[in-house]
Amino acid sequence: SSVVTQNAWNHIAICGYGNGIFAAFLNGNRTDVWTSTANPYYQKMTIGQDFQKNNSYAFNGYLNQIRILNGIAAYKGATYTVPTAYLS
């Protein structure tokens, strides 16, 4: 399912695979794949808001265990097992 469950913890991941290919995952299931020719080094990154919409889509909730990896896609394939322990 690609619907975030309200009032519950959800595991969300965005992975870049190189050559402009990206995938979104929700609770261990791939929900979308897309390509982009935008250079990520010149793009503004925000977490918890849509910077282009002037915060009109601001996230209302808690964020925990945020991890940003450079040079490696943590999740591949159509599904993965959602971690059950804290990141180390």
C-alpha atoms as an extended CHARMM CRD file, in Angstrom:
* protein
*
        88  EXT
         1         1  SER       CA              0.0000000000        0.0000000000        0.0000000000  PROA      1               0.0000000000
         2         2  SER       CA              1.2300000000        3.5150000000       -0.7110000000  PROA      2               0.0000000000
         3         3  VAL       CA             -0.8220000000        5.1870000000        2.0250000000  PROA      3               0.0000000000
         4         4  VAL       CA              0.9190000000        6.4690000000        5.1550000000  PROA      4               0.0000000000
         5         5  THR       CA             -0.8360000000        5.1500000000        8.2520000000  PROA      5               0.0000000000
         6         6  GLN       CA             -1.8210000000        8.0320000000       10.5260000000  PROA      6               0.0000000000
         7         7  ASN       CA             -0.9870000000        7.8760000000       14.2440000000  PROA      7               0.0000000000
         8         8  ALA       CA              1.5240000000        5.0840000000       13.6450000000  PROA      8               0.0000000000
         9         9  TRP       CA              5.2160000000        4.8180000000       12.8370000000  PROA      9               0.0000000000
        10        10  ASN       CA              5.9250000000        4.4890000000        9.1220000000  PROA      10              0.0000000000
        11        11  HSD       CA              9.2600000000        3.5950000000        7.5100000000  PROA      11              0.0000000000
        12        12  ILE       CA              9.9070000000        5.8240000000        4.4750000000  PROA      12              0.0000000000
        13        13  ALA       CA             12.9600000000        5.6440000000        2.1940000000  PROA      13              0.0000000000
        14        14  ILE       CA             14.0250000000        7.4480000000       -0.9710000000  PROA      14              0.0000000000
        15        15  CYS       CA             16.9200000000        5.8130000000       -2.8220000000  PROA      15              0.0000000000
        16        16  GLY       CA             18.9970000000        7.0450000000       -5.7340000000  PROA      16              0.0000000000
        17        17  TYR       CA             20.6320000000        4.3860000000       -7.9110000000  PROA      17              0.0000000000
        18        18  GLY       CA             22.7430000000        6.5650000000      -10.1850000000  PROA      18              0.0000000000
        19        19  ASN       CA             22.0300000000        7.6700000000      -13.7510000000  PROA      19              0.0000000000
        20        20  GLY       CA             19.1270000000        9.7660000000      -12.4200000000  PROA      20              0.0000000000
        21        21  ILE       CA             17.0260000000        6.7540000000      -11.2950000000  PROA      21              0.0000000000
        22        22  PHE       CA             15.1980000000        7.0370000000       -7.9560000000  PROA      22              0.0000000000
        23        23  ALA       CA             12.7230000000        4.9180000000       -5.9870000000  PROA      23              0.0000000000
        24        24  ALA       CA             10.4020000000        5.5910000000       -3.0610000000  PROA      24              0.0000000000
        25        25  PHE       CA              9.5440000000        2.9760000000       -0.4290000000  PROA      25              0.0000000000
        26        26  LEU       CA              6.8780000000        2.9150000000        2.2690000000  PROA      26              0.0000000000
        27        27  ASN       CA              7.0030000000        0.3140000000        5.0370000000  PROA      27              0.0000000000
        28        28  GLY       CA              9.2080000000       -1.9940000000        2.9820000000  PROA      28              0.0000000000
        29        29  ASN       CA              7.3030000000       -1.7680000000       -0.3130000000  PROA      29              0.0000000000
        30        30  ARG       CA              8.4590000000        0.1270000000       -3.3910000000  PROA      30              0.0000000000
        31        31  THR       CA              5.7350000000        2.6430000000       -4.2180000000  PROA      31              0.0000000000
        32        32  ASP       CA              7.2880000000        4.6220000000       -7.0690000000  PROA      32              0.0000000000
        33        33  VAL       CA             10.2450000000        4.7460000000       -9.4680000000  PROA      33              0.0000000000
        34        34  TRP       CA             11.2070000000        7.8200000000      -11.4780000000  PROA      34              0.0000000000
        35        35  THR       CA             14.0470000000        9.4290000000      -13.3780000000  PROA      35              0.0000000000
        36        36  SER       CA             15.3640000000       12.9390000000      -13.0480000000  PROA      36              0.0000000000
        37        37  THR       CA             17.9630000000       14.8680000000      -14.9900000000  PROA      37              0.0000000000
        38        38  ALA       CA             18.2850000000       17.4880000000      -12.2270000000  PROA      38              0.0000000000
        39        39  ASN       CA             21.7470000000       17.7380000000      -10.7300000000  PROA      39              0.0000000000
        40        40  PRO       CA             21.3220000000       16.8680000000       -7.0070000000  PROA      40              0.0000000000
        41        41  TYR       CA             24.2960000000       19.0510000000       -6.0820000000  PROA      41              0.0000000000
        42        42  TYR       CA             22.2990000000       22.1310000000       -7.0890000000  PROA      42              0.0000000000
        43        43  GLN       CA             18.9690000000       21.1470000000       -5.5590000000  PROA      43              0.0000000000
        44        44  LYS       CA             17.7180000000       22.2690000000       -2.1670000000  PROA      44              0.0000000000
        45        45  MET       CA             16.8280000000       19.3880000000        0.1360000000  PROA      45              0.0000000000
        46        46  THR       CA             14.2540000000       19.7270000000        2.8880000000  PROA      46              0.0000000000
        47        47  ILE       CA             12.8510000000       17.1940000000        5.3220000000  PROA      47              0.0000000000
        48        48  GLY       CA              9.3500000000       17.7070000000        6.6520000000  PROA      48              0.0000000000
        49        49  GLN       CA              8.2090000000       20.4460000000        4.2980000000  PROA      49              0.0000000000
        50        50  ASP       CA              7.7700000000       21.3120000000        0.6370000000  PROA      50              0.0000000000
        51        51  PHE       CA             10.1170000000       24.2710000000        0.1670000000  PROA      51              0.0000000000
        52        52  GLN       CA              8.5410000000       25.1690000000       -3.1760000000  PROA      52              0.0000000000
        53        53  LYS       CA              5.0640000000       25.4930000000       -1.6840000000  PROA      53              0.0000000000
        54        54  ASN       CA              6.0110000000       27.9310000000        1.0900000000  PROA      54              0.0000000000
        55        55  ASN       CA              5.3730000000       25.3720000000        3.8590000000  PROA      55              0.0000000000
        56        56  SER       CA              1.7700000000       24.8290000000        2.7820000000  PROA      56              0.0000000000
        57        57  TYR       CA              2.4910000000       21.0780000000        2.8990000000  PROA      57              0.0000000000
        58        58  ALA       CA              4.4760000000       21.0720000000        6.1420000000  PROA      58              0.0000000000
        59        59  PHE       CA              4.7740000000       17.7340000000        7.9220000000  PROA      59              0.0000000000
        60        60  ASN       CA              2.8060000000       17.5510000000       11.1670000000  PROA      60              0.0000000000
        61        61  GLY       CA              4.2640000000       14.7390000000       13.2560000000  PROA      61              0.0000000000
        62        62  TYR       CA              7.5100000000       13.2890000000       14.5660000000  PROA      62              0.0000000000
        63        63  LEU       CA             10.6430000000       12.2860000000       12.6860000000  PROA      63              0.0000000000
        64        64  ASN       CA             13.0650000000        9.7540000000       14.1580000000  PROA      64              0.0000000000
        65        65  GLN       CA             16.1440000000        7.8700000000       12.9760000000  PROA      65              0.0000000000
        66        66  ILE       CA             16.8200000000       10.0250000000        9.9120000000  PROA      66              0.0000000000
        67        67  ARG       CA             19.7450000000        8.7210000000        7.8770000000  PROA      67              0.0000000000
        68        68  ILE       CA             21.3070000000       10.1830000000        4.7350000000  PROA      68              0.0000000000
        69        69  LEU       CA             23.7250000000        7.9680000000        2.8180000000  PROA      69              0.0000000000
        70        70  ASN       CA             26.0580000000        9.1480000000        0.0960000000  PROA      70              0.0000000000
        71        71  GLY       CA             27.1190000000        6.7830000000       -2.6640000000  PROA      71              0.0000000000
        72        72  ILE       CA             24.9990000000        3.7850000000       -1.6540000000  PROA      72              0.0000000000
        73        73  ALA       CA             21.3340000000        2.8630000000       -2.0660000000  PROA      73              0.0000000000
        74        74  ALA       CA             20.2200000000        1.2260000000        1.1860000000  PROA      74              0.0000000000
        75        75  TYR       CA             17.2630000000       -0.6030000000       -0.3630000000  PROA      75              0.0000000000
        76        76  LYS       CA             16.9240000000       -2.3250000000       -3.7320000000  PROA      76              0.0000000000
        77        77  GLY       CA             14.2760000000       -4.4680000000       -5.3360000000  PROA      77              0.0000000000
        78        78  ALA       CA             10.5130000000       -4.3280000000       -4.8750000000  PROA      78              0.0000000000
        79        79  THR       CA             10.4580000000       -5.0440000000       -1.1180000000  PROA      79              0.0000000000
        80        80  TYR       CA             12.7060000000       -5.1900000000        1.9320000000  PROA      80              0.0000000000
        81        81  THR       CA             12.3690000000       -6.0620000000        5.5940000000  PROA      81              0.0000000000
        82        82  VAL       CA             11.7280000000       -2.9380000000        7.6510000000  PROA      82              0.0000000000
        83        83  PRO       CA             14.3360000000       -2.5570000000       10.4090000000  PROA      83              0.0000000000
        84        84  THR       CA             13.0210000000       -3.2500000000       13.9020000000  PROA      84              0.0000000000
        85        85  ALA       CA             16.0180000000       -1.9760000000       15.8820000000  PROA      85              0.0000000000
        86        86  TYR       CA             17.5230000000        1.4870000000       16.2030000000  PROA      86              0.0000000000
        87        87  LEU       CA             20.1980000000        2.4740000000       13.7140000000  PROA      87              0.0000000000
        88        88  SER       CA             23.7240000000        2.0610000000       14.9780000000  PROA      88              0.0000000000
